Amino acid sequence: MANGYLQALVRDGLVEAEGTTRAKTYQLRTLDFVEHSYPREGLQEDVVWRERVAPRVAALPENVRNIWHYGATEMINNAIDHSGAPEVRVAVRTNALETEVLVADEGEGIFVKIQKALGLHDPRESILELAKGKLTTAPEHHTGQGIFFTSRAMDVFEIESHRLRFRHAPRTDDVIIEQMADVPGTRIRMCLANHSPRVLREVFDAFTDETEDYAFDKTVVPLRLAQYEGEKLVSRSQAKRVAYRFERFKRVELDFTGISDIGQAFADELFRVFAVAHPEIRMT
């Protein structure tokens, strides 16, 4: 029966087969693909949206189109305003189940740029700051919300830059992957199911306070992003790094997924010293 379904999908052009007999494999067929590089100088994200992305998602449900409109334009605008690269490359790929959008540039690289702007010890610390949200290297032009909300609206959100990759996906752990290959500049990959039930307004509402003009006042901090491989969270300096910029929020949810234990000094610094100094911040 399963083979019959597969053959029907192949005939309908939704799945393609490779190999023969028992070695045959099946994969979703790419139904549409477009890729284009734009000169960054003078580029406008709404133009890229109308030319390259909107036509590929036009037939999808409104809630999915809204997520793509927000996520694609935010990431393209980030590349325009922050990368300093000569060009911005945008690619869109669709199959029967999902759509993927890639935004890439060959600028300085997002993790290195944040490291320099905030005076961090190494580029990995930039990923922890990105995960918190409200982070921008150009506060006069940006609120620092784009990556935070886009990452939570997508099924898969990845940033690759030089030898680091940050991946966020709902219901899975935030992860840092140290790559062997060096990715020049910044490459952002977003993936979303074509019939996702997710609603962009609900993503915003989970982190905003409706009693104060829907201010972005909550963050979720994955503590595993503060750990270097082989380390445990034991020191006061680690706690201070975790709590850096917490004062920008009223509610902070600490995600202990993947953390087996913490040290006394780490706990004291975060839950007593910081908490006493900032009673207005509710940590969960």
Short mmCIF file of N, CA, C and O in Angstrom, two decimals, residues 74-192:
data_model
loop_
_atom_site.label_atom_id
_atom_site.label_comp_id
_atom_site.label_asym_id
_atom_site.label_seq_id
_atom_site.Cartn_x
_atom_site.Cartn_y
_atom_site.Cartn_z
N GLU A 74 12.44 41.37 7.35
CA GLU A 74 13.31 41.68 8.48
C GLU A 74 14.74 41.22 8.21
O GLU A 74 15.72 41.95 8.46
N MET A 75 14.90 40.00 7.72
CA MET A 75 16.24 39.46 7.50
C MET A 75 16.94 40.14 6.32
O MET A 75 18.16 40.36 6.35
N ILE A 76 16.20 40.47 5.29
CA ILE A 76 16.80 41.19 4.15
C ILE A 76 17.23 42.59 4.59
O ILE A 76 18.31 43.05 4.25
N ASN A 77 16.38 43.25 5.40
CA ASN A 77 16.74 44.57 5.91
C ASN A 77 17.98 44.52 6.79
O ASN A 77 18.84 45.41 6.73
N ASN A 78 18.10 43.48 7.60
CA ASN A 78 19.31 43.33 8.43
C ASN A 78 20.56 43.26 7.56
O ASN A 78 21.59 43.88 7.87
N ALA A 79 20.48 42.49 6.48
CA ALA A 79 21.63 42.37 5.58
C ALA A 79 21.95 43.71 4.92
O ALA A 79 23.12 44.07 4.75
N ILE A 80 20.92 44.45 4.56
CA ILE A 80 21.13 45.75 3.92
C ILE A 80 21.79 46.73 4.89
O ILE A 80 22.76 47.41 4.55
N ASP A 81 21.27 46.79 6.12
CA ASP A 81 21.71 47.81 7.06
C ASP A 81 22.99 47.47 7.82
O ASP A 81 23.71 48.36 8.26
N HIS A 82 23.26 46.18 8.00
CA HIS A 82 24.34 45.79 8.91
C HIS A 82 25.54 45.11 8.26
O HIS A 82 26.63 45.13 8.83
N SER A 83 25.36 44.48 7.11
CA SER A 83 26.43 43.61 6.60
C SER A 83 27.63 44.37 6.04
O SER A 83 28.77 43.92 6.16
N GLY A 84 27.36 45.49 5.37
CA GLY A 84 28.45 46.20 4.69
C GLY A 84 28.96 45.47 3.47
O GLY A 84 29.98 45.86 2.88
N ALA A 85 28.28 44.40 3.06
CA ALA A 85 28.71 43.60 1.92
C ALA A 85 28.34 44.29 0.61
O ALA A 85 27.41 45.10 0.57
N PRO A 86 29.02 43.97 -0.48
CA PRO A 86 28.66 44.58 -1.76
C PRO A 86 27.33 44.07 -2.30
O PRO A 86 26.63 44.79 -3.00
N GLU A 87 26.96 42.81 -1.95
CA GLU A 87 25.73 42.22 -2.48
C GLU A 87 24.97 41.48 -1.39
O GLU A 87 25.53 41.06 -0.39
N VAL A 88 23.67 41.31 -1.63
CA VAL A 88 22.80 40.49 -0.79
C VAL A 88 22.16 39.44 -1.69
O VAL A 88 21.57 39.78 -2.72
N ARG A 89 22.31 38.18 -1.31
CA ARG A 89 21.76 37.08 -2.12
C ARG A 89 20.50 36.53 -1.43
O ARG A 89 20.50 36.27 -0.23
N VAL A 90 19.45 36.36 -2.22
CA VAL A 90 18.18 35.83 -1.71
C VAL A 90 17.77 34.64 -2.57
O VAL A 90 17.79 34.72 -3.80
N ALA A 91 17.40 33.54 -1.92
CA ALA A 91 16.95 32.34 -2.63
C ALA A 91 15.67 31.84 -1.98
O ALA A 91 15.51 31.92 -0.75
N VAL A 92 14.75 31.33 -2.79
CA VAL A 92 13.48 30.77 -2.30
C VAL A 92 13.29 29.41 -2.95
O VAL A 92 13.39 29.27 -4.17
N ARG A 93 13.02 28.40 -2.11
CA ARG A 93 12.79 27.04 -2.60
C ARG A 93 11.50 26.51 -1.99
O ARG A 93 11.27 26.66 -0.78
N THR A 94 10.64 25.91 -2.82
CA THR A 94 9.39 25.35 -2.30
C THR A 94 9.25 23.90 -2.74
O THR A 94 9.70 23.50 -3.83
N ASN A 95 8.61 23.10 -1.89
CA ASN A 95 8.16 21.77 -2.28
C ASN A 95 6.72 21.59 -1.78
O ASN A 95 6.09 22.56 -1.36
N ALA A 96 6.21 20.39 -1.82
CA ALA A 96 4.80 20.18 -1.50
C ALA A 96 4.49 20.45 -0.04
O ALA A 96 3.33 20.72 0.31
N LEU A 97 5.50 20.41 0.83
CA LEU A 97 5.25 20.54 2.26
C LEU A 97 5.72 21.85 2.87
O LEU A 97 5.13 22.33 3.83
N GLU A 98 6.82 22.42 2.35
CA GLU A 98 7.41 23.57 3.03
C GLU A 98 8.08 24.52 2.07
O GLU A 98 8.36 24.17 0.91
N THR A 99 8.35 25.71 2.58
CA THR A 99 9.08 26.74 1.82
C THR A 99 10.32 27.12 2.62
O THR A 99 10.28 27.17 3.85
N GLU A 100 11.40 27.36 1.90
CA GLU A 100 12.67 27.74 2.53
C GLU A 100 13.16 29.02 1.88
O GLU A 100 13.14 29.16 0.66
N VAL A 101 13.60 29.97 2.70
CA VAL A 101 14.16 31.23 2.21
C VAL A 101 15.56 31.38 2.78
O VAL A 101 15.79 31.18 3.97
N LEU A 102 16.49 31.74 1.91
CA LEU A 102 17.88 31.96 2.30
C LEU A 102 18.24 33.42 2.03
O LEU A 102 17.96 33.95 0.95
N VAL A 103 18.86 34.07 3.01
CA VAL A 103 19.37 35.44 2.86
C VAL A 103 20.85 35.40 3.22
O VAL A 103 21.20 35.00 4.34
N ALA A 104 21.72 35.78 2.30
CA ALA A 104 23.16 35.64 2.53
C ALA A 104 23.91 36.87 2.07
O ALA A 104 23.48 37.58 1.14
N ASP A 105 25.03 37.13 2.73
CA ASP A 105 25.92 38.20 2.32
C ASP A 105 27.34 37.79 2.67
O ASP A 105 27.55 36.81 3.38
N GLU A 106 28.31 38.51 2.15
CA GLU A 106 29.72 38.21 2.44
C GLU A 106 30.37 39.40 3.14
O GLU A 106 31.48 39.82 2.81
N GLY A 107 29.65 39.92 4.13
CA GLY A 107 30.17 41.02 4.94
C GLY A 107 31.05 40.52 6.07
O GLY A 107 31.63 39.44 6.01
N GLU A 108 31.12 41.30 7.14
CA GLU A 108 31.99 40.97 8.26
C GLU A 108 31.56 39.71 8.98
O GLU A 108 32.37 38.96 9.52
N GLY A 109 30.26 39.45 9.03
CA GLY A 109 29.73 38.30 9.76
C GLY A 109 29.04 38.75 11.04
O GLY A 109 29.59 39.52 11.82
N ILE A 110 27.81 38.29 11.25
CA ILE A 110 26.97 38.80 12.34
C ILE A 110 27.57 38.53 13.71
O ILE A 110 27.53 39.40 14.59
N PHE A 111 28.15 37.36 13.94
CA PHE A 111 28.65 37.04 15.28
C PHE A 111 29.88 37.88 15.63
O PHE A 111 30.01 38.34 16.77
N VAL A 112 30.76 38.08 14.67
CA VAL A 112 31.94 38.91 14.90
C VAL A 112 31.54 40.36 15.10
O VAL A 112 32.08 41.06 15.97
N LYS A 113 30.56 40.82 14.33
CA LYS A 113 30.12 42.22 14.44
C LYS A 113 29.53 42.49 15.83
O LYS A 113 29.82 43.51 16.46
N ILE A 114 28.71 41.57 16.32
CA ILE A 114 28.12 41.74 17.66
C ILE A 114 29.21 41.65 18.73
O ILE A 114 29.20 42.41 19.70
N GLN A 115 30.13 40.72 18.56
CA GLN A 115 31.23 40.59 19.51
C GLN A 115 31.98 41.90 19.67
O GLN A 115 32.25 42.36 20.79
N LYS A 116 32.30 42.54 18.55
CA LYS A 116 33.03 43.81 18.60
C LYS A 116 32.18 44.92 19.21
O LYS A 116 32.66 45.72 20.01
N ALA A 117 30.90 44.97 18.83
CA ALA A 117 30.03 46.05 19.30
C ALA A 117 29.80 46.00 20.81
O ALA A 117 29.72 47.04 21.47
N LEU A 118 29.71 44.78 21.36
CA LEU A 118 29.42 44.63 22.79
C LEU A 118 30.67 44.36 23.62
O LEU A 118 30.58 44.25 24.85
N GLY A 119 31.82 44.22 22.97
CA GLY A 119 33.05 43.94 23.69
C GLY A 119 33.06 42.56 24.32
O GLY A 119 33.57 42.38 25.44
N LEU A 120 32.51 41.57 23.63
CA LEU A 120 32.43 40.21 24.16
C LEU A 120 33.75 39.48 23.97
O LEU A 120 34.57 39.85 23.14
N HIS A 121 33.92 38.42 24.74
CA HIS A 121 35.19 37.68 24.72
C HIS A 121 35.38 36.92 23.42
O HIS A 121 36.47 36.90 22.85
N ASP A 122 34.31 36.26 22.93
CA ASP A 122 34.45 35.54 21.67
C ASP A 122 33.09 35.48 20.95
O ASP A 122 32.05 35.78 21.55
N PRO A 123 33.08 35.13 19.66
CA PRO A 123 31.84 35.20 18.88
C PRO A 123 30.72 34.32 19.39
O PRO A 123 29.54 34.61 19.15
N ARG A 124 31.03 33.23 20.10
CA ARG A 124 29.97 32.36 20.63
C ARG A 124 29.04 33.13 21.57
O ARG A 124 27.85 32.85 21.64
N GLU A 125 29.61 34.08 22.32
CA GLU A 125 28.79 34.85 23.26
C GLU A 125 27.75 35.70 22.52
O GLU A 125 26.72 36.05 23.09
N SER A 126 28.02 36.02 21.26
CA SER A 126 27.06 36.78 20.47
C SER A 126 25.76 36.00 20.29
O SER A 126 24.67 36.59 20.22
N ILE A 127 25.86 34.68 20.21
CA ILE A 127 24.68 33.85 19.99
C ILE A 127 23.77 33.90 21.21
O ILE A 127 22.54 33.98 21.08
N LEU A 128 24.34 33.87 22.41
CA LEU A 128 23.53 34.00 23.62
C LEU A 128 22.80 35.34 23.63
O LEU A 128 21.61 35.41 23.98
N GLU A 129 23.47 36.41 23.23
CA GLU A 129 22.83 37.73 23.20
C GLU A 129 21.73 37.80 22.15
O GLU A 129 20.68 38.40 22.37
N LEU A 130 21.96 37.18 20.99
CA LEU A 130 20.92 37.14 19.97
C LEU A 130 19.69 36.39 20.47
O LEU A 130 18.55 36.78 20.20
N ALA A 131 19.91 35.30 21.21
CA ALA A 131 18.80 34.49 21.71
C ALA A 131 17.95 35.28 22.70
O ALA A 131 16.74 35.06 22.81
N LYS A 132 18.56 36.21 23.44
CA LYS A 132 17.80 37.02 24.41
C LYS A 132 16.88 38.00 23.71
O LYS A 132 15.78 38.31 24.20
N GLY A 133 17.31 38.57 22.58
CA GLY A 133 16.52 39.57 21.89
C GLY A 133 16.88 40.98 22.33
O GLY A 133 17.75 41.19 23.17
N LYS A 134 16.20 41.97 21.73
CA LYS A 134 16.47 43.39 21.97
C LYS A 134 17.95 43.71 21.77
O LYS A 134 18.55 44.47 22.54
N LEU A 135 18.52 43.15 20.73
CA LEU A 135 19.93 43.37 20.45
C LEU A 135 20.09 43.95 19.06
O LEU A 135 19.60 43.38 18.08
N THR A 136 20.75 45.08 18.96
CA THR A 136 21.07 45.66 17.67
C THR A 136 22.36 46.45 17.78
O THR A 136 22.66 47.03 18.82
N THR A 137 23.12 46.44 16.70
CA THR A 137 24.35 47.24 16.66
C THR A 137 24.08 48.62 16.09
O THR A 137 24.99 49.43 15.97
N ALA A 138 22.82 48.90 15.72
CA ALA A 138 22.44 50.22 15.20
C ALA A 138 21.12 50.65 15.85
O ALA A 138 20.07 50.65 15.22
N PRO A 139 21.16 51.00 17.15
CA PRO A 139 19.93 51.32 17.88
C PRO A 139 19.16 52.51 17.33
O PRO A 139 17.96 52.64 17.56
N GLU A 140 19.84 53.37 16.59
CA GLU A 140 19.15 54.53 16.02
C GLU A 140 18.22 54.11 14.87
O GLU A 140 17.31 54.88 14.49
N HIS A 141 18.41 52.92 14.33
CA HIS A 141 17.60 52.46 13.20
C HIS A 141 16.80 51.20 13.50
O HIS A 141 15.84 50.91 12.78
N HIS A 142 17.18 50.43 14.52
CA HIS A 142 16.55 49.13 14.77
C HIS A 142 16.22 48.93 16.24
O HIS A 142 16.87 49.50 17.12
N THR A 143 15.19 48.08 16.49
CA THR A 143 14.78 47.78 17.86
C THR A 143 15.44 46.50 18.36
O THR A 143 15.38 46.22 19.57
N GLY A 144 16.01 45.70 17.49
CA GLY A 144 16.63 44.45 17.91
C GLY A 144 15.63 43.33 18.10
O GLY A 144 15.91 42.35 18.80
N GLN A 145 14.46 43.43 17.49
CA GLN A 145 13.42 42.41 17.67
C GLN A 145 13.33 41.43 16.51
O GLN A 145 12.77 40.34 16.65
N GLY A 146 13.87 41.79 15.35
CA GLY A 146 13.64 41.02 14.13
C GLY A 146 14.07 39.57 14.22
O GLY A 146 13.29 38.65 13.94
N ILE A 147 15.33 39.33 14.60
CA ILE A 147 15.82 37.95 14.67
C ILE A 147 15.10 37.18 15.76
O ILE A 147 14.74 36.00 15.58
N PHE A 148 14.85 37.81 16.92
CA PHE A 148 14.18 37.13 18.03
C PHE A 148 12.82 36.59 17.59
O PHE A 148 12.52 35.40 17.77
N PHE A 149 11.98 37.45 17.01
CA PHE A 149 10.63 37.01 16.65
C PHE A 149 10.62 36.14 15.39
O PHE A 149 9.83 35.20 15.30
N THR A 150 11.48 36.43 14.43
CA THR A 150 11.53 35.60 13.24
C THR A 150 11.94 34.17 13.60
O THR A 150 11.36 33.20 13.08
N SER A 151 12.91 34.03 14.47
CA SER A 151 13.37 32.69 14.85
C SER A 151 12.26 31.89 15.52
O SER A 151 12.22 30.65 15.41
N ARG A 152 11.35 32.56 16.20
CA ARG A 152 10.27 31.87 16.89
C ARG A 152 9.04 31.68 16.03
O ARG A 152 8.15 30.91 16.38
N ALA A 153 8.98 32.36 14.90
CA ALA A 153 7.85 32.19 13.99
C ALA A 153 8.09 31.06 13.00
O ALA A 153 7.13 30.48 12.47
N MET A 154 9.35 30.73 12.74
CA MET A 154 9.68 29.70 11.76
C MET A 154 9.72 28.31 12.38
O MET A 154 9.88 28.14 13.58
N ASP A 155 9.61 27.29 11.52
CA ASP A 155 9.82 25.91 11.97
C ASP A 155 11.30 25.65 12.19
O ASP A 155 11.68 24.92 13.11
N VAL A 156 12.13 26.21 11.34
CA VAL A 156 13.58 26.10 11.50
C VAL A 156 14.18 27.47 11.17
O VAL A 156 13.82 28.07 10.16
N PHE A 157 15.07 27.94 12.03
CA PHE A 157 15.77 29.20 11.80
C PHE A 157 17.24 28.96 12.10
O PHE A 157 17.60 28.53 13.20
N GLU A 158 18.11 29.24 11.11
CA GLU A 158 19.53 29.01 11.28
C GLU A 158 20.32 30.24 10.84
O GLU A 158 19.98 30.88 9.84
N ILE A 159 21.36 30.56 11.60
CA ILE A 159 22.33 31.57 11.19
C ILE A 159 23.69 30.91 11.13
O ILE A 159 24.14 30.29 12.10
N GLU A 160 24.35 31.02 10.00
CA GLU A 160 25.71 30.52 9.84
C GLU A 160 26.63 31.69 9.55
O GLU A 160 26.31 32.56 8.73
N SER A 161 27.76 31.73 10.24
CA SER A 161 28.75 32.77 9.99
C SER A 161 30.11 32.25 10.42
O SER A 161 30.28 31.85 11.58
N HIS A 162 31.04 32.27 9.48
CA HIS A 162 32.38 31.73 9.71
C HIS A 162 32.26 30.29 10.20
O HIS A 162 31.66 29.47 9.54
N ARG A 163 32.73 29.93 11.36
CA ARG A 163 32.71 28.53 11.78
C ARG A 163 31.60 28.19 12.77
O ARG A 163 31.61 27.13 13.40
N LEU A 164 30.64 29.10 12.93
CA LEU A 164 29.56 28.88 13.89
C LEU A 164 28.21 28.82 13.20
O LEU A 164 27.94 29.54 12.24
N ARG A 165 27.35 27.96 13.74
CA ARG A 165 25.96 27.92 13.29
C ARG A 165 25.06 27.92 14.51
O ARG A 165 25.27 27.16 15.46
N PHE A 166 24.06 28.81 14.50
CA PHE A 166 23.04 28.85 15.55
C PHE A 166 21.74 28.36 14.95
O PHE A 166 21.32 28.83 13.89
N ARG A 167 21.10 27.42 15.62
CA ARG A 167 19.86 26.84 15.10
C ARG A 167 18.78 26.93 16.18
O ARG A 167 19.01 26.57 17.33
N HIS A 168 17.61 27.43 15.79
CA HIS A 168 16.45 27.46 16.68
C HIS A 168 15.28 26.81 15.97
O HIS A 168 14.99 27.13 14.81
N ALA A 169 14.61 25.90 16.67
CA ALA A 169 13.40 25.27 16.14
C ALA A 169 12.46 25.02 17.31
O ALA A 169 12.90 24.59 18.38
N PRO A 170 11.16 25.30 17.15
CA PRO A 170 10.21 25.06 18.24
C PRO A 170 10.26 23.61 18.70
O PRO A 170 10.47 22.69 17.92
N ARG A 171 10.10 23.43 19.99
CA ARG A 171 10.06 22.11 20.62
C ARG A 171 11.39 21.38 20.57
O ARG A 171 11.48 20.20 20.88
N THR A 172 12.45 22.05 20.17
CA THR A 172 13.78 21.45 20.23
C THR A 172 14.72 22.45 20.90
O THR A 172 14.39 23.61 21.08
N ASP A 173 15.89 21.98 21.26
CA ASP A 173 16.85 22.84 21.94
C ASP A 173 17.50 23.82 20.97
O ASP A 173 17.77 23.50 19.82
N ASP A 174 17.78 25.04 21.47
CA ASP A 174 18.67 25.94 20.74
C ASP A 174 20.06 25.31 20.75
O ASP A 174 20.51 24.82 21.79
N VAL A 175 20.72 25.31 19.62
CA VAL A 175 22.03 24.67 19.57
C VAL A 175 23.04 25.56 18.87
O VAL A 175 22.70 26.35 17.98
N ILE A 176 24.28 25.45 19.29
CA ILE A 176 25.41 26.05 18.59
C ILE A 176 26.21 24.91 17.99
O ILE A 176 26.56 23.95 18.67
N ILE A 177 26.50 25.01 16.72
CA ILE A 177 27.33 24.01 16.06
C ILE A 177 28.58 24.69 15.55
O ILE A 177 28.52 25.68 14.82
N GLU A 178 29.73 24.18 15.96
CA GLU A 178 30.99 24.69 15.44
C GLU A 178 31.31 23.93 14.16
O GLU A 178 31.51 22.73 14.18
N GLN A 179 31.31 24.65 13.06
CA GLN A 179 31.49 24.03 11.75
C GLN A 179 32.97 23.88 11.41
O GLN A 179 33.81 24.64 11.87
N MET A 180 33.24 22.92 10.56
CA MET A 180 34.59 22.77 10.03
C MET A 180 34.80 23.75 8.88
O MET A 180 35.84 24.36 8.75
N ALA A 181 33.77 23.90 8.04
CA ALA A 181 33.89 24.80 6.88
C ALA A 181 33.64 26.24 7.32
O ALA A 181 32.81 26.51 8.18
N ASP A 182 34.36 27.15 6.71
CA ASP A 182 34.22 28.57 7.03
C ASP A 182 33.20 29.20 6.09
O ASP A 182 33.37 29.17 4.87
N VAL A 183 32.12 29.74 6.67
CA VAL A 183 31.09 30.42 5.88
C VAL A 183 31.39 31.91 5.89
O VAL A 183 31.30 32.55 6.94
N PRO A 184 31.76 32.50 4.77
CA PRO A 184 32.05 33.94 4.76
C PRO A 184 30.79 34.76 5.00
O PRO A 184 29.71 34.41 4.54
N GLY A 185 30.93 35.85 5.74
CA GLY A 185 29.78 36.72 5.97
C GLY A 185 28.73 36.04 6.82
O GLY A 185 29.03 35.39 7.81
N THR A 186 27.46 36.19 6.42
CA THR A 186 26.34 35.66 7.18
C THR A 186 25.36 34.98 6.24
O THR A 186 25.04 35.51 5.17
N ARG A 187 24.88 33.82 6.66
CA ARG A 187 23.87 33.10 5.87
C ARG A 187 22.72 32.72 6.80
O ARG A 187 22.93 32.03 7.80
N ILE A 188 21.53 33.19 6.49
CA ILE A 188 20.34 32.91 7.30
C ILE A 188 19.39 32.03 6.49
O ILE A 188 19.05 32.35 5.36
N ARG A 189 18.99 30.91 7.11
CA ARG A 189 18.06 29.99 6.46
C ARG A 189 16.79 29.90 7.31
O ARG A 189 16.86 29.67 8.52
N MET A 190 15.65 30.10 6.66
CA MET A 190 14.35 30.02 7.32
C MET A 190 13.49 28.98 6.62
O MET A 190 13.46 28.93 5.39
N CYS A 191 12.78 28.17 7.39
CA CYS A 191 11.94 27.13 6.81
C CYS A 191 10.61 27.10 7.55
O CYS A 191 10.58 27.17 8.79
N LEU A 192 9.51 26.98 6.81
CA LEU A 192 8.18 26.99 7.41
C LEU A 192 7.25 26.08 6.60
O LEU A 192 7.26 26.12 5.36
#
